[in-house]
PDB file of C-alpha atoms in Angstrom:
ATOM      1  CA  MET M 159     -45.709   6.975  22.868  1.00  0.00           C
ATOM      2  CA  SER M 160     -47.770   9.222  20.543  1.00  0.00           C
ATOM      3  CA  ALA M 161     -46.975  12.524  18.933  1.00  0.00           C
ATOM      4  CA  VAL M 162     -49.340  14.736  16.903  1.00  0.00           C
ATOM      5  CA  VAL M 163     -47.949  16.370  13.788  1.00  0.00           C
ATOM      6  CA  GLY M 164     -50.106  19.428  13.051  1.00  0.00           C
ATOM      7  CA  GLN M 165     -53.703  18.340  12.617  1.00  0.00           C
ATOM      8  CA  GLY M 166     -52.786  15.005  10.997  1.00  0.00           C
ATOM      9  CA  THR M 167     -52.930  11.471  12.236  1.00  0.00           C
ATOM     10  CA  PRO M 168     -50.887  10.714  15.355  1.00  0.00           C
ATOM     11  CA  VAL M 169     -47.530   9.137  14.611  1.00  0.00           C
ATOM     12  CA  VAL M 170     -46.775   6.216  16.876  1.00  0.00           C
ATOM     13  CA  LYS M 171     -43.150   5.432  17.509  1.00  0.00           C
ATOM     14  CA  ASP M 172     -42.024   2.346  19.346  1.00  0.00           C
ATOM     15  CA  PRO M 173     -39.493   3.421  21.985  1.00  0.00           C
ATOM     16  CA  GLY M 174     -37.884  -0.052  21.832  1.00  0.00           C
ATOM     17  CA  ALA M 175     -37.110   0.208  18.136  1.00  0.00           C
ATOM     18  CA  LYS M 176     -33.488   0.972  17.309  1.00  0.00           C
ATOM     19  CA  ASP M 177     -32.193   2.317  14.052  1.00  0.00           C
ATOM     20  CA  LYS M 178     -29.738  -0.046  12.464  1.00  0.00           C
ATOM     21  CA  VAL M 179     -26.446   1.693  11.864  1.00  0.00           C
ATOM     22  CA  GLU M 180     -24.363   0.191   9.085  1.00  0.00           C
ATOM     23  CA  THR M 181     -20.892  -0.016  10.530  1.00  0.00           C
ATOM     24  CA  PRO M 182     -17.847  -0.811   8.344  1.00  0.00           C
ATOM     25  CA  PHE M 183     -17.661  -4.276   9.884  1.00  0.00           C
ATOM     26  CA  ARG M 184     -21.327  -5.007   9.136  1.00  0.00           C
ATOM     27  CA  ARG M 185     -20.887  -3.820   5.578  1.00  0.00           C
ATOM     28  CA  PHE M 186     -17.757  -5.945   5.171  1.00  0.00           C
ATOM     29  CA  ALA M 187     -19.450  -9.032   6.653  1.00  0.00           C
ATOM     30  CA  SER M 188     -22.518  -8.548   4.455  1.00  0.00           C
ATOM     31  CA  GLU M 189     -20.457  -8.246   1.278  1.00  0.00           C
ATOM     32  CA  PHE M 190     -18.204 -11.156   2.217  1.00  0.00           C
ATOM     33  CA  MET M 191     -21.146 -13.492   2.864  1.00  0.00           C
ATOM     34  CA  GLU M 192     -22.574 -12.774  -0.574  1.00  0.00           C
ATOM     35  CA  SER M 193     -20.232 -15.473  -1.877  1.00  0.00           C
ATOM     36  CA  ARG M 194     -21.281 -18.937  -0.761  1.00  0.00           C
ATOM     37  CA  LEU M 195     -17.967 -20.347  -1.958  1.00  0.00           C
ATOM     38  CA  ALA M 196     -16.003 -17.949   0.253  1.00  0.00           C
ATOM     39  CA  LEU M 197     -18.280 -18.654   3.213  1.00  0.00           C
ATOM     40  CA  GLY M 198     -17.828 -22.378   2.664  1.00  0.00           C
ATOM     41  CA  GLY M 199     -14.069 -21.882   2.431  1.00  0.00           C
ATOM     42  CA  LEU M 200     -14.088 -20.000   5.725  1.00  0.00           C
ATOM     43  CA  VAL M 201     -16.017 -22.819   7.399  1.00  0.00           C
ATOM     44  CA  VAL M 202     -13.598 -25.415   5.998  1.00  0.00           C
ATOM     45  CA  ILE M 203     -10.568 -23.433   7.179  1.00  0.00           C
ATOM     46  CA  SER M 204     -12.086 -23.075  10.647  1.00  0.00           C
ATOM     47  CA  ILE M 205     -12.695 -26.827  10.845  1.00  0.00           C
ATOM     48  CA  ILE M 206      -9.162 -27.609   9.629  1.00  0.00           C
ATOM     49  CA  ILE M 207      -7.611 -25.263  12.197  1.00  0.00           C
ATOM     50  CA  LEU M 208      -9.752 -26.767  14.959  1.00  0.00           C
ATOM     51  CA  LEU M 209      -8.762 -30.300  13.951  1.00  0.00           C
ATOM     52  CA  ALA M 210      -5.083 -29.322  13.903  1.00  0.00           C
ATOM     53  CA  ILE M 211      -5.280 -27.748  17.357  1.00  0.00           C
ATOM     54  CA  LEU M 212      -7.139 -30.723  18.842  1.00  0.00           C
ATOM     55  CA  ALA M 213      -4.994 -33.334  17.075  1.00  0.00           C
ATOM     56  CA  PRO M 214      -3.378 -34.703  20.283  1.00  0.00           C
ATOM     57  CA  PHE M 215      -6.842 -35.229  21.795  1.00  0.00           C
ATOM     58  CA  ILE M 216      -8.850 -36.602  18.862  1.00  0.00           C
ATOM     59  CA  SER M 217      -6.244 -38.614  16.947  1.00  0.00           C
ATOM     60  CA  PRO M 218      -6.629 -42.399  17.223  1.00  0.00           C
ATOM     61  CA  GLN M 219      -2.926 -42.614  18.076  1.00  0.00           C
ATOM     62  CA  ASP M 220       0.231 -40.573  18.327  1.00  0.00           C
ATOM     63  CA  PRO M 221       1.765 -41.553  14.969  1.00  0.00           C
ATOM     64  CA  TYR M 222       5.258 -40.691  16.156  1.00  0.00           C
ATOM     65  CA  ASP M 223       5.223 -42.604  19.400  1.00  0.00           C
ATOM     66  CA  LEU M 224       7.338 -45.702  18.653  1.00  0.00           C
ATOM     67  CA  ALA M 225       5.727 -47.627  21.497  1.00  0.00           C
ATOM     68  CA  VAL M 226       2.329 -47.777  19.765  1.00  0.00           C
ATOM     69  CA  LEU M 227       3.492 -48.579  16.227  1.00  0.00           C
ATOM     70  CA  ASP M 228       2.976 -52.032  14.744  1.00  0.00           C
ATOM     71  CA  ILE M 229       5.771 -52.080  12.173  1.00  0.00           C
ATOM     72  CA  MET M 230       5.678 -55.835  11.512  1.00  0.00           C
ATOM     73  CA  ASP M 231       1.929 -56.458  11.090  1.00  0.00           C
ATOM     74  CA  GLY M 232       0.414 -53.008  10.554  1.00  0.00           C
ATOM     75  CA  ARG M 233       2.389 -51.732   7.559  1.00  0.00           C
ATOM     76  CA  MET M 234       0.494 -50.334   4.553  1.00  0.00           C
ATOM     77  CA  GLU M 235      -2.928 -51.635   5.501  1.00  0.00           C
ATOM     78  CA  PRO M 236      -6.069 -50.026   4.049  1.00  0.00           C
ATOM     79  CA  GLY M 237      -8.938 -48.951   6.272  1.00  0.00           C
ATOM     80  CA  SER M 238     -10.199 -52.139   7.882  1.00  0.00           C
ATOM     81  CA  LEU M 239     -12.670 -53.521  10.382  1.00  0.00           C
ATOM     82  CA  SER M 240     -11.674 -55.124  13.640  1.00  0.00           C
ATOM     83  CA  GLY M 241     -13.251 -58.278  15.057  1.00  0.00           C
ATOM     84  CA  ASP M 242     -16.097 -56.382  16.751  1.00  0.00           C
ATOM     85  CA  GLY M 243     -17.013 -54.541  13.540  1.00  0.00           C
ATOM     86  CA  SER M 244     -15.361 -51.227  14.425  1.00  0.00           C
ATOM     87  CA  ILE M 245     -12.949 -49.545  12.057  1.00  0.00           C
ATOM     88  CA  THR M 246      -9.333 -50.051  13.116  1.00  0.00           C
ATOM     89  CA  TYR M 247      -7.732 -47.564  10.735  1.00  0.00           C
ATOM     90  CA  TRP M 248     -10.086 -45.107   9.046  1.00  0.00           C
ATOM     91  CA  LEU M 249      -7.610 -44.162   6.294  1.00  0.00           C
ATOM     92  CA  GLY M 250      -5.217 -47.106   6.548  1.00  0.00           C
ATOM     93  CA  THR M 251      -1.572 -47.101   7.627  1.00  0.00           C
ATOM     94  CA  ASP M 252       1.672 -46.030   5.974  1.00  0.00           C
ATOM     95  CA  ASP M 253       4.919 -47.916   5.372  1.00  0.00           C
ATOM     96  CA  GLN M 254       5.865 -47.540   9.059  1.00  0.00           C
ATOM     97  CA  GLY M 255       2.552 -48.804  10.426  1.00  0.00           C
ATOM     98  CA  ARG M 256       1.360 -45.345  11.434  1.00  0.00           C
ATOM     99  CA  ASP M 257      -2.330 -44.468  11.298  1.00  0.00           C
ATOM    100  CA  MET M 258      -2.855 -42.179   8.284  1.00  0.00           C
ATOM    101  CA  LEU M 259      -5.671 -40.191   9.871  1.00  0.00           C
ATOM    102  CA  SER M 260      -3.495 -39.401  12.870  1.00  0.00           C
ATOM    103  CA  GLY M 261      -0.581 -38.545  10.585  1.00  0.00           C
ATOM    104  CA  ILE M 262      -2.734 -36.114   8.586  1.00  0.00           C
ATOM    105  CA  LEU M 263      -4.024 -34.364  11.702  1.00  0.00           C
ATOM    106  CA  TYR M 264      -0.501 -33.965  13.069  1.00  0.00           C
ATOM    107  CA  GLY M 265       0.773 -33.002   9.619  1.00  0.00           C
ATOM    108  CA  LEU M 266      -1.815 -30.238   9.385  1.00  0.00           C
ATOM    109  CA  ARG M 267      -0.388 -28.706  12.549  1.00  0.00           C
ATOM    110  CA  ILE M 268       3.079 -28.458  11.007  1.00  0.00           C
ATOM    111  CA  SER M 269       1.848 -27.227   7.621  1.00  0.00           C
ATOM    112  CA  LEU M 270      -0.433 -24.552   9.093  1.00  0.00           C
ATOM    113  CA  THR M 271       2.160 -23.422  11.617  1.00  0.00           C
ATOM    114  CA  VAL M 272       4.916 -23.099   9.022  1.00  0.00           C
ATOM    115  CA  GLY M 273       2.617 -21.475   6.462  1.00  0.00           C
ATOM    116  CA  ALA M 274       0.973 -18.942   8.766  1.00  0.00           C
ATOM    117  CA  GLY M 275       4.155 -18.236  10.755  1.00  0.00           C
ATOM    118  CA  SER M 276       6.344 -17.625   7.716  1.00  0.00           C
ATOM    119  CA  ALA M 277       3.657 -15.493   6.043  1.00  0.00           C
ATOM    120  CA  PHE M 278       3.317 -13.360   9.188  1.00  0.00           C
ATOM    121  CA  ILE M 279       7.065 -12.771   9.503  1.00  0.00           C
ATOM    122  CA  ALA M 280       7.399 -12.058   5.780  1.00  0.00           C
ATOM    123  CA  CYS M 281       4.509  -9.598   6.072  1.00  0.00           C
ATOM    124  CA  MET M 282       6.198  -7.694   8.892  1.00  0.00           C
ATOM    125  CA  VAL M 283       9.530  -7.518   7.076  1.00  0.00           C
ATOM    126  CA  GLY M 284       8.065  -6.692   3.670  1.00  0.00           C
ATOM    127  CA  ALA M 285       5.546  -4.148   4.970  1.00  0.00           C
ATOM    128  CA  SER M 286       8.213  -2.309   6.977  1.00  0.00           C
ATOM    129  CA  LEU M 287      10.555  -2.098   3.985  1.00  0.00           C
ATOM    130  CA  GLY M 288       7.709  -1.094   1.661  1.00  0.00           C
ATOM    131  CA  LEU M 289       6.651   1.716   3.992  1.00  0.00           C
ATOM    132  CA  ALA M 290      10.243   2.918   4.333  1.00  0.00           C
ATOM    133  CA  ALA M 291      10.730   2.914   0.563  1.00  0.00           C
ATOM    134  CA  ALA M 292       7.515   4.860  -0.127  1.00  0.00           C
ATOM    135  CA  TYR M 293       7.999   7.403   2.646  1.00  0.00           C
ATOM    136  CA  ALA M 294      11.716   8.051   2.261  1.00  0.00           C
ATOM    137  CA  GLY M 295      11.843   7.970  -1.542  1.00  0.00           C
ATOM    138  CA  GLY M 296      15.033   8.796  -3.403  1.00  0.00           C
ATOM    139  CA  ARG M 297      17.997   6.505  -2.949  1.00  0.00           C
ATOM    140  CA  THR M 298      16.341   4.468  -0.186  1.00  0.00           C
ATOM    141  CA  ASP M 299      13.389   3.691  -2.438  1.00  0.00           C
ATOM    142  CA  SER M 300      15.663   2.782  -5.345  1.00  0.00           C
ATOM    143  CA  ILE M 301      17.832   0.421  -3.299  1.00  0.00           C
ATOM    144  CA  ILE M 302      14.916  -1.408  -1.677  1.00  0.00           C
ATOM    145  CA  MET M 303      12.972  -1.778  -4.906  1.00  0.00           C
ATOM    146  CA  ARG M 304      16.024  -2.988  -6.858  1.00  0.00           C
ATOM    147  CA  ILE M 305      16.451  -5.695  -4.213  1.00  0.00           C
ATOM    148  CA  VAL M 306      12.756  -6.542  -4.584  1.00  0.00           C
ATOM    149  CA  ASP M 307      13.103  -6.772  -8.379  1.00  0.00           C
ATOM    150  CA  LEU M 308      16.160  -8.987  -8.005  1.00  0.00           C
ATOM    151  CA  GLN M 309      14.345 -11.237  -5.540  1.00  0.00           C
ATOM    152  CA  LEU M 310      11.293 -11.595  -7.763  1.00  0.00           C
ATOM    153  CA  SER M 311      13.398 -12.390 -10.817  1.00  0.00           C
ATOM    154  CA  PHE M 312      14.364 -15.802  -9.404  1.00  0.00           C
ATOM    155  CA  PRO M 313      11.932 -18.724  -9.034  1.00  0.00           C
ATOM    156  CA  SER M 314      10.806 -19.041  -5.417  1.00  0.00           C
ATOM    157  CA  ILE M 315      11.351 -22.787  -5.251  1.00  0.00           C
ATOM    158  CA  LEU M 316      14.921 -22.429  -6.533  1.00  0.00           C
ATOM    159  CA  VAL M 317      15.826 -19.810  -3.929  1.00  0.00           C
ATOM    160  CA  ALA M 318      14.222 -21.848  -1.141  1.00  0.00           C
ATOM    161  CA  LEU M 319      16.066 -25.006  -2.219  1.00  0.00           C
ATOM    162  CA  MET M 320      19.407 -23.174  -2.220  1.00  0.00           C
ATOM    163  CA  ILE M 321      18.787 -21.786   1.269  1.00  0.00           C
ATOM    164  CA  LEU M 322      17.776 -25.152   2.718  1.00  0.00           C
ATOM    165  CA  ALA M 323      20.665 -26.920   1.016  1.00  0.00           C
ATOM    166  CA  PHE M 324      22.951 -24.524   2.859  1.00  0.00           C
ATOM    167  CA  LEU M 325      21.148 -24.358   6.228  1.00  0.00           C
ATOM    168  CA  GLY M 326      19.869 -27.927   6.482  1.00  0.00           C
ATOM    169  CA  LYS M 327      16.478 -29.419   7.332  1.00  0.00           C
ATOM    170  CA  SER M 328      14.468 -28.001  10.225  1.00  0.00           C
ATOM    171  CA  ILE M 329      11.202 -26.163  10.753  1.00  0.00           C
ATOM    172  CA  THR M 330      13.065 -22.951  11.576  1.00  0.00           C
ATOM    173  CA  ASN M 331      15.110 -23.138   8.384  1.00  0.00           C
ATOM    174  CA  VAL M 332      11.988 -23.792   6.305  1.00  0.00           C
ATOM    175  CA  VAL M 333      10.386 -20.678   7.796  1.00  0.00           C
ATOM    176  CA  ILE M 334      13.522 -18.657   7.028  1.00  0.00           C
ATOM    177  CA  ALA M 335      13.561 -19.899   3.437  1.00  0.00           C
ATOM    178  CA  ILE M 336       9.891 -19.033   2.888  1.00  0.00           C
ATOM    179  CA  VAL M 337      10.306 -15.595   4.463  1.00  0.00           C
ATOM    180  CA  VAL M 338      13.231 -14.851   2.143  1.00  0.00           C
ATOM    181  CA  VAL M 339      11.222 -15.710  -0.972  1.00  0.00           C
ATOM    182  CA  GLU M 340       7.954 -14.038   0.148  1.00  0.00           C
ATOM    183  CA  TRP M 341       8.845 -10.701   1.742  1.00  0.00           C
ATOM    184  CA  ALA M 342       9.279  -8.986  -1.639  1.00  0.00           C
ATOM    185  CA  TYR M 343       5.586  -9.469  -2.526  1.00  0.00           C
ATOM    186  CA  TYR M 344       4.513  -7.613   0.608  1.00  0.00           C
ATOM    187  CA  ALA M 345       7.088  -4.866   0.089  1.00  0.00           C
ATOM    188  CA  ARG M 346       5.964  -4.149  -3.461  1.00  0.00           C
ATOM    189  CA  THR M 347       2.261  -4.186  -2.532  1.00  0.00           C
ATOM    190  CA  VAL M 348       2.654  -1.907   0.495  1.00  0.00           C
ATOM    191  CA  ARG M 349       4.913   0.500  -1.378  1.00  0.00           C
ATOM    192  CA  GLY M 350       2.363   0.937  -4.165  1.00  0.00           C
ATOM    193  CA  THR M 351      -0.415   1.752  -1.705  1.00  0.00           C
ATOM    194  CA  ALA M 352       1.792   3.896   0.532  1.00  0.00           C
ATOM    195  CA  LEU M 353       2.904   6.067  -2.391  1.00  0.00           C
ATOM    196  CA  VAL M 354      -0.722   7.105  -2.885  1.00  0.00           C
ATOM    197  CA  GLU M 355      -1.371   7.633   0.833  1.00  0.00           C
ATOM    198  CA  ARG M 356       1.911   9.529   1.194  1.00  0.00           C
ATOM    199  CA  ARG M 357       0.361  12.526  -0.574  1.00  0.00           C
ATOM    200  CA  ARG M 358      -2.746  12.675   1.609  1.00  0.00           C
ATOM    201  CA  GLU M 359      -3.479  15.622   3.873  1.00  0.00           C
ATOM    202  CA  TYR M 360      -3.335  13.589   7.079  1.00  0.00           C
ATOM    203  CA  ILE M 361       0.305  12.698   6.404  1.00  0.00           C
ATOM    204  CA  GLU M 362       1.134  16.355   5.792  1.00  0.00           C
ATOM    205  CA  ALA M 363      -0.642  17.287   9.017  1.00  0.00           C
ATOM    206  CA  ALA M 364       1.324  14.665  10.957  1.00  0.00           C
ATOM    207  CA  GLU M 365       4.575  16.025   9.520  1.00  0.00           C
ATOM    208  CA  CYS M 366       3.582  19.569  10.431  1.00  0.00           C
ATOM    209  CA  LEU M 367       3.070  18.388  14.008  1.00  0.00           C
ATOM    210  CA  ALA M 368       6.646  17.058  13.969  1.00  0.00           C
ATOM    211  CA  LEU M 369       5.556  13.548  14.921  1.00  0.00           C
ATOM    212  CA  PRO M 370       8.274  10.886  15.024  1.00  0.00           C
ATOM    213  CA  ARG M 371       8.797   9.127  11.709  1.00  0.00           C
ATOM    214  CA  TYR M 372       8.059   5.680  13.117  1.00  0.00           C
ATOM    215  CA  ARG M 373       4.700   6.958  14.412  1.00  0.00           C
ATOM    216  CA  ILE M 374       3.800   8.414  11.028  1.00  0.00           C
ATOM    217  CA  LEU M 375       4.698   5.152   9.319  1.00  0.00           C
ATOM    218  CA  PHE M 376       3.052   2.643  11.659  1.00  0.00           C
ATOM    219  CA  ARG M 377       0.295   4.719  13.300  1.00  0.00           C
ATOM    220  CA  HIS M 378      -0.977   6.677  10.312  1.00  0.00           C
ATOM    221  CA  LEU M 379       0.346   5.247   7.054  1.00  0.00           C
ATOM    222  CA  LEU M 380       0.259   1.495   7.723  1.00  0.00           C
ATOM    223  CA  PRO M 381      -3.443   1.263   8.767  1.00  0.00           C
ATOM    224  CA  ASN M 382      -4.460   2.716   5.412  1.00  0.00           C
ATOM    225  CA  CYS M 383      -2.385   0.061   3.623  1.00  0.00           C
ATOM    226  CA  LEU M 384      -4.082  -2.835   5.421  1.00  0.00           C
ATOM    227  CA  PRO M 385      -6.791  -3.790   2.853  1.00  0.00           C
ATOM    228  CA  PRO M 386      -4.364  -4.885   0.101  1.00  0.00           C
ATOM    229  CA  LEU M 387      -2.035  -6.285   2.754  1.00  0.00           C
ATOM    230  CA  ILE M 388      -4.789  -8.518   4.144  1.00  0.00           C
ATOM    231  CA  VAL M 389      -5.638  -9.787   0.681  1.00  0.00           C
ATOM    232  CA  ILE M 390      -2.076 -10.636  -0.341  1.00  0.00           C
ATOM    233  CA  GLY M 391      -1.399 -12.043   3.133  1.00  0.00           C
ATOM    234  CA  THR M 392      -4.242 -14.537   2.766  1.00  0.00           C
ATOM    235  CA  MET M 393      -2.982 -15.602  -0.647  1.00  0.00           C
ATOM    236  CA  GLN M 394       0.589 -15.902   0.591  1.00  0.00           C
ATOM    237  CA  VAL M 395      -0.437 -18.200   3.455  1.00  0.00           C
ATOM    238  CA  ALA M 396      -1.770 -20.675   0.884  1.00  0.00           C
ATOM    239  CA  ARG M 397       1.361 -20.183  -1.203  1.00  0.00           C
ATOM    240  CA  ALA M 398       3.608 -20.747   1.830  1.00  0.00           C
ATOM    241  CA  ILE M 399       1.783 -23.991   2.706  1.00  0.00           C
ATOM    242  CA  ALA M 400       2.163 -25.219  -0.869  1.00  0.00           C
ATOM    243  CA  LEU M 401       5.849 -24.220  -0.953  1.00  0.00           C
ATOM    244  CA  GLU M 402       6.560 -25.981   2.345  1.00  0.00           C
ATOM    245  CA  ALA M 403       4.814 -29.103   1.058  1.00  0.00           C
ATOM    246  CA  THR M 404       6.934 -28.989  -2.115  1.00  0.00           C
ATOM    247  CA  LEU M 405      10.159 -28.612  -0.156  1.00  0.00           C
ATOM    248  CA  SER M 406       9.228 -31.462   2.181  1.00  0.00           C
ATOM    249  CA  PHE M 407       8.247 -33.649  -0.756  1.00  0.00           C
ATOM    250  CA  LEU M 408      11.692 -33.050  -2.283  1.00  0.00           C
ATOM    251  CA  GLY M 409      13.340 -34.027   1.005  1.00  0.00           C
ATOM    252  CA  LEU M 410      14.639 -30.596   2.027  1.00  0.00           C
ATOM    253  CA  GLY M 411      11.763 -29.457   4.214  1.00  0.00           C
ATOM    254  CA  VAL M 412      10.842 -30.428   7.741  1.00  0.00           C
ATOM    255  CA  PRO M 413      12.621 -33.417   9.364  1.00  0.00           C
ATOM    256  CA  ILE M 414      11.015 -36.844   9.432  1.00  0.00           C
ATOM    257  CA  THR M 415      10.418 -36.565  13.178  1.00  0.00           C
ATOM    258  CA  GLU M 416       7.991 -33.684  12.570  1.00  0.00           C
ATOM    259  CA  PRO M 417       6.437 -34.488   9.198  1.00  0.00           C
ATOM    260  CA  SER M 418       4.049 -32.208   7.358  1.00  0.00           C
ATOM    261  CA  LEU M 419       1.556 -33.066   4.647  1.00  0.00           C
ATOM    262  CA  GLY M 420       4.254 -32.778   1.991  1.00  0.00           C
ATOM    263  CA  LEU M 421       6.413 -35.363   3.679  1.00  0.00           C
ATOM    264  CA  LEU M 422       3.438 -37.690   4.149  1.00  0.00           C
ATOM    265  CA  ILE M 423       2.783 -37.475   0.407  1.00  0.00           C
ATOM    266  CA  ALA M 424       6.438 -38.230  -0.315  1.00  0.00           C
ATOM    267  CA  ASN M 425       6.390 -41.276   1.970  1.00  0.00           C
ATOM    268  CA  GLY M 426       3.808 -43.040  -0.183  1.00  0.00           C
ATOM    269  CA  TYR M 427       4.901 -41.866  -3.608  1.00  0.00           C
ATOM    270  CA  GLU M 428       6.969 -44.956  -4.370  1.00  0.00           C
ATOM    271  CA  TYR M 429       4.079 -47.252  -3.418  1.00  0.00           C
ATOM    272  CA  MET M 430       1.503 -45.672  -5.733  1.00  0.00           C
ATOM    273  CA  LEU M 431       2.157 -48.079  -8.614  1.00  0.00           C
ATOM    274  CA  SER M 432       1.799 -51.092  -6.319  1.00  0.00           C
ATOM    275  CA  GLY M 433      -1.766 -50.085  -5.382  1.00  0.00           C
ATOM    276  CA  LYS M 434      -0.993 -48.525  -1.980  1.00  0.00           C
ATOM    277  CA  TYR M 435      -2.570 -45.265  -3.112  1.00  0.00           C
ATOM    278  CA  TRP M 436      -3.936 -44.153   0.289  1.00  0.00           C
ATOM    279  CA  ILE M 437      -0.492 -43.326   1.718  1.00  0.00           C
ATOM    280  CA  SER M 438      -0.123 -40.330  -0.631  1.00  0.00           C
ATOM    281  CA  PHE M 439      -3.720 -39.814  -1.726  1.00  0.00           C
ATOM    282  CA  TYR M 440      -5.322 -38.785   1.561  1.00  0.00           C
ATOM    283  CA  PRO M 441      -2.600 -36.315   2.634  1.00  0.00           C
ATOM    284  CA  GLY M 442      -2.766 -34.877  -0.884  1.00  0.00           C
ATOM    285  CA  ILE M 443      -6.519 -34.384  -0.572  1.00  0.00           C
ATOM    286  CA  ALA M 444      -6.044 -32.679   2.808  1.00  0.00           C
ATOM    287  CA  LEU M 445      -3.416 -30.352   1.321  1.00  0.00           C
ATOM    288  CA  LEU M 446      -5.596 -29.573  -1.708  1.00  0.00           C
ATOM    289  CA  VAL M 447      -8.678 -28.805   0.377  1.00  0.00           C
ATOM    290  CA  THR M 448      -6.678 -26.513   2.685  1.00  0.00           C
ATOM    291  CA  ILE M 449      -5.125 -24.496  -0.141  1.00  0.00           C
ATOM    292  CA  VAL M 450      -8.361 -24.218  -2.139  1.00  0.00           C
ATOM    293  CA  ALA M 451     -10.323 -23.069   0.935  1.00  0.00           C
ATOM    294  CA  ILE M 452      -7.765 -20.368   1.740  1.00  0.00           C
ATOM    295  CA  ASN M 453      -7.743 -19.178  -1.871  1.00  0.00           C
ATOM    296  CA  LEU M 454     -11.549 -18.966  -1.947  1.00  0.00           C
ATOM    297  CA  VAL M 455     -11.486 -16.718   1.116  1.00  0.00           C
ATOM    298  CA  GLY M 456      -8.645 -14.659  -0.366  1.00  0.00           C
ATOM    299  CA  ASP M 457     -10.501 -14.132  -3.643  1.00  0.00           C
ATOM    300  CA  GLN M 458     -13.567 -12.812  -1.856  1.00  0.00           C
ATOM    301  CA  LEU M 459     -11.460 -10.578   0.385  1.00  0.00           C
ATOM    302  CA  ARG M 460      -9.891  -9.117  -2.749  1.00  0.00           C
ATOM    303  CA  ASP M 461     -13.318  -8.384  -4.217  1.00  0.00           C
ATOM    304  CA  VAL M 462     -14.625  -6.815  -1.012  1.00  0.00           C
ATOM    305  CA  LEU M 463     -11.563  -4.778  -0.016  1.00  0.00           C
ATOM    306  CA  ASN M 464     -10.609  -3.558  -3.484  1.00  0.00           C
ATOM    307  CA  PRO M 465     -12.718  -0.429  -4.219  1.00  0.00           C
ATOM    308  CA  ARG M 466     -12.134  -0.822  -7.962  1.00  0.00           C
ATOM    309  CA  LEU M 467     -13.928  -4.177  -7.928  1.00  0.00           C
ATOM    310  CA  GLN M 468     -16.860  -3.090  -5.803  1.00  0.00           C
ATOM    311  CA  LYS M 469     -20.248  -2.766  -7.448  1.00  0.00           C
TER     312      LYS M 469
END
């Protein structure tokens, strides 16, 4: 298709050409992929999640099925070859004769579930209280923030240990303990952002329209607090996984029938000096890789979503 501009040369425009519109998502994806470390961390996390989901289908054995365990002859063996040259146990076996690779895959499921689940619940509780404190102000704000200050004044591991010592060992109790020690971080972050957004014109317009308070909080105020919430949420998932592993290592986390990576590390700790390093080493590597990958993604999200750090 041709068009003549005045007496000049005809301008030819391809009707199939489309102008590229830079949407917020495209801009976010472009800035996020500038970091190869963050992109690599995202790939690693995706692979770890996929392995955890497919664990029952790809594991060499169900490590907690007593019928398939060889307790007498298969205890604490390193990775070895069978008679036909194939590898019997890729990462060896633990003190109960369980395949370490299978144990790690199943352990990842527990660690990721507890970490992501507790972080999500803590985010909902903390964000709701942070929004209420910023919007209501006055006595409500003072009470909530004094509770937050009191919560943050105690070491997280100490509070979690006290809760589990009282409630007992179970996945549900571990989630409760982590939620109790994590919600304050979300509340303080959301309150700080909401205090700034509280003075915006769109909040005043919503109040002039006499909209319900819950709609103002969760329909208008919360979406504008999401960038810092996403960043701290990513970091807190890694922190929750590490905290759960610590609690399980100390013997107050998940029960032995549903072990996580922390419990797998604890199972081989006493055998380290005797040369049976693989029982604790490989679960420790899996835990380290998971936490580092999540933190790499969280660091890049902070750089992209924080306007003060943008170029």
